[in-house]
Short mmCIF file of C-alpha atoms in Angstrom, two decimals:
data_model
loop_
_atom_site.label_atom_id
_atom_site.label_comp_id
_atom_site.label_asym_id
_atom_site.label_seq_id
_atom_site.Cartn_x
_atom_site.Cartn_y
_atom_site.Cartn_z
CA UNK A 1 14.59 -5.79 2.78
CA UNK A 2 13.12 -5.54 -0.70
CA UNK A 3 9.44 -4.82 -1.25
CA UNK A 4 8.98 -8.15 -3.04
CA UNK A 5 10.51 -10.15 -0.18
CA UNK A 6 8.41 -8.22 2.33
CA UNK A 7 5.16 -8.84 0.40
CA UNK A 8 5.98 -12.46 -0.43
CA UNK A 9 6.77 -13.21 3.23
CA UNK A 10 3.86 -11.25 4.72
CA UNK A 11 1.20 -12.60 2.34
CA UNK A 12 2.68 -16.06 1.74
CA UNK A 13 3.15 -15.48 -2.00
CA UNK A 14 5.74 -16.75 -4.44
CA UNK A 15 5.89 -13.87 -6.91
CA UNK A 16 9.03 -13.97 -9.04
CA UNK A 17 10.34 -11.20 -11.26
CA UNK A 18 9.79 -11.05 -14.99
CA UNK A 19 12.55 -10.73 -17.59
CA UNK A 20 12.87 -6.99 -16.80
CA UNK A 21 13.29 -7.58 -13.06
CA UNK A 22 9.76 -6.43 -12.14
CA UNK A 23 7.58 -8.15 -9.53
CA UNK A 24 3.84 -7.73 -10.18
CA UNK A 25 1.06 -7.93 -7.59
CA UNK A 26 -2.64 -7.23 -7.84
CA UNK A 27 -4.77 -5.81 -5.03
CA UNK A 28 -8.42 -6.62 -5.63
CA UNK A 29 -11.65 -7.57 -3.89
CA UNK A 30 -12.71 -11.21 -3.88
CA UNK A 31 -15.76 -12.40 -1.92
CA UNK A 32 -16.04 -8.99 -0.20
CA UNK A 33 -12.43 -9.15 1.03
CA UNK A 34 -9.50 -7.13 -0.22
CA UNK A 35 -6.70 -9.44 -1.21
CA UNK A 36 -3.13 -9.09 -2.44
CA UNK A 37 -2.27 -11.74 -5.06
CA UNK A 38 0.28 -12.46 -7.70
CA UNK A 39 -0.69 -11.45 -11.22
CA UNK A 40 -1.68 -14.33 -13.47
CA UNK A 41 -3.17 -14.50 -16.94
CA UNK A 42 -6.69 -15.28 -15.70
CA UNK A 43 -7.02 -12.34 -13.26
CA UNK A 44 -9.13 -9.34 -14.22
CA UNK A 45 -7.79 -5.86 -13.49
CA UNK A 46 -11.33 -4.50 -13.09
CA UNK A 47 -11.49 -2.21 -10.02
CA UNK A 48 -8.01 -3.34 -9.01
CA UNK A 49 -4.60 -1.94 -8.25
CA UNK A 50 -1.49 -3.22 -9.97
CA UNK A 51 1.53 -2.89 -7.68
CA UNK A 52 4.89 -3.38 -9.36
CA UNK A 53 8.32 -3.19 -7.76
CA UNK A 54 11.92 -4.15 -8.37
CA UNK A 55 14.96 -5.18 -6.31
CA UNK A 56 15.98 -1.51 -5.93
CA UNK A 57 12.65 -0.85 -4.15
CA UNK A 58 11.16 1.34 -6.85
CA UNK A 59 7.39 1.06 -6.82
CA UNK A 60 4.61 1.68 -9.30
CA UNK A 61 0.88 1.69 -8.56
CA UNK A 62 -1.84 1.69 -11.20
CA UNK A 63 -5.58 1.77 -10.50
CA UNK A 64 -8.03 0.36 -13.07
CA UNK A 65 -11.77 1.04 -13.30
CA UNK A 66 -14.46 -1.59 -13.88
CA UNK A 67 -13.69 -1.64 -17.61
CA UNK A 68 -9.97 -2.18 -16.90
CA UNK A 69 -9.11 1.36 -18.01
CA UNK A 70 -6.17 2.84 -16.12
CA UNK A 71 -7.44 5.76 -13.99
CA UNK A 72 -4.46 6.59 -11.78
CA UNK A 73 -0.74 5.90 -11.82
CA UNK A 74 2.11 6.54 -9.40
CA UNK A 75 5.38 5.57 -11.05
CA UNK A 76 9.03 5.39 -10.17
CA UNK A 77 9.13 6.16 -6.46
CA UNK A 78 11.91 4.64 -4.39
CA UNK A 79 10.62 3.22 -1.12
CA UNK A 80 12.91 3.51 1.90
CA UNK A 81 10.75 1.75 4.51
CA UNK A 82 7.57 -0.27 4.64
CA UNK A 83 5.36 -1.84 7.27
CA UNK A 84 2.19 -3.85 7.57
CA UNK A 85 -0.34 -2.78 10.19
CA UNK A 86 -2.51 -5.59 11.50
CA UNK A 87 -4.32 -4.22 14.52
CA UNK A 88 -7.64 -4.40 16.30
CA UNK A 89 -8.56 -1.67 18.76
CA UNK A 90 -11.51 -0.06 20.49
CA UNK A 91 -12.16 3.61 19.74
CA UNK A 92 -13.49 6.25 22.14
CA UNK A 93 -17.09 5.25 21.29
CA UNK A 94 -16.44 1.61 22.18
CA UNK A 95 -16.51 0.45 18.57
CA UNK A 96 -14.01 -2.22 17.55
CA UNK A 97 -11.86 -1.19 14.59
CA UNK A 98 -9.76 -3.53 12.50
CA UNK A 99 -6.78 -2.09 10.71
CA UNK A 100 -4.94 -3.97 7.96
CA UNK A 101 -2.77 -1.63 5.94
CA UNK A 102 0.40 -1.54 3.91
CA UNK A 103 2.43 1.58 4.64
CA UNK A 104 5.20 2.79 2.32
CA UNK A 105 7.69 5.55 3.15
CA UNK A 106 9.96 7.35 0.71
CA UNK A 107 12.70 9.87 1.39
CA UNK A 108 11.28 11.92 -1.49
CA UNK A 109 7.97 12.35 0.36
CA UNK A 110 8.68 14.89 3.08
CA UNK A 111 6.78 13.76 6.19
CA UNK A 112 4.24 11.80 4.22
CA UNK A 113 3.51 8.17 3.46
CA UNK A 114 1.44 6.03 1.13
CA UNK A 115 -1.19 3.90 2.83
CA UNK A 116 -3.06 1.01 1.21
CA UNK A 117 -5.94 -0.19 3.39
CA UNK A 118 -6.84 -3.84 2.95
CA UNK A 119 -10.11 -4.02 4.91
CA UNK A 120 -13.54 -4.69 3.32
CA UNK A 121 -13.00 -1.86 0.82
CA UNK A 122 -9.76 -1.05 -0.94
CA UNK A 123 -8.53 2.42 -0.07
CA UNK A 124 -5.33 4.22 -1.04
CA UNK A 125 -4.25 7.49 0.51
CA UNK A 126 -1.22 9.75 0.62
CA UNK A 127 -1.12 10.91 4.23
CA UNK A 128 0.68 13.38 6.45
CA UNK A 129 2.96 11.66 8.97
CA UNK A 130 2.01 13.76 11.98
CA UNK A 131 4.62 12.02 14.15
CA UNK A 132 7.35 13.73 12.09
CA UNK A 133 6.22 17.24 13.08
CA UNK A 134 7.12 19.19 16.19
CA UNK A 135 4.32 20.18 18.55
CA UNK A 136 3.91 23.08 20.93
CA UNK A 137 3.32 22.71 24.69
CA UNK A 138 -0.39 21.99 24.04
CA UNK A 139 0.38 19.18 21.61
CA UNK A 140 -0.63 21.21 18.55
CA UNK A 141 1.48 20.63 15.44
CA UNK A 142 3.82 23.46 14.55
CA UNK A 143 3.53 23.79 10.76
CA UNK A 144 6.71 25.14 9.24
#
């Protein structure tokens, strides 16, 4: 499945590609909620992430500050798998946690993944996929 089909289906969007075959999405906060939208001419990029992808599942992420200046960019990474986490669980302290995250995997990222959290605050992290590591008899990860 392509990234654009996955995002369009999951978030009920109708983003179509531009003349260069690129699909453009914006991840921003509206009314204290993080939202994934299609890019339109009247949307501000202030404190937002521009997510672009194509039909070959190459992805680009760009983060803009409050003055719409590009602060961070991740370009040209081919995504092999993706998932959307939508979970509510109780932690060991009895607190209820809500998890809404986009997860992207790439074969070029050895045992790592890109996570975009879509809770009250936008958060992007490049994380270690601990499930991909062997553990010893005590459950401790064996770092190679």
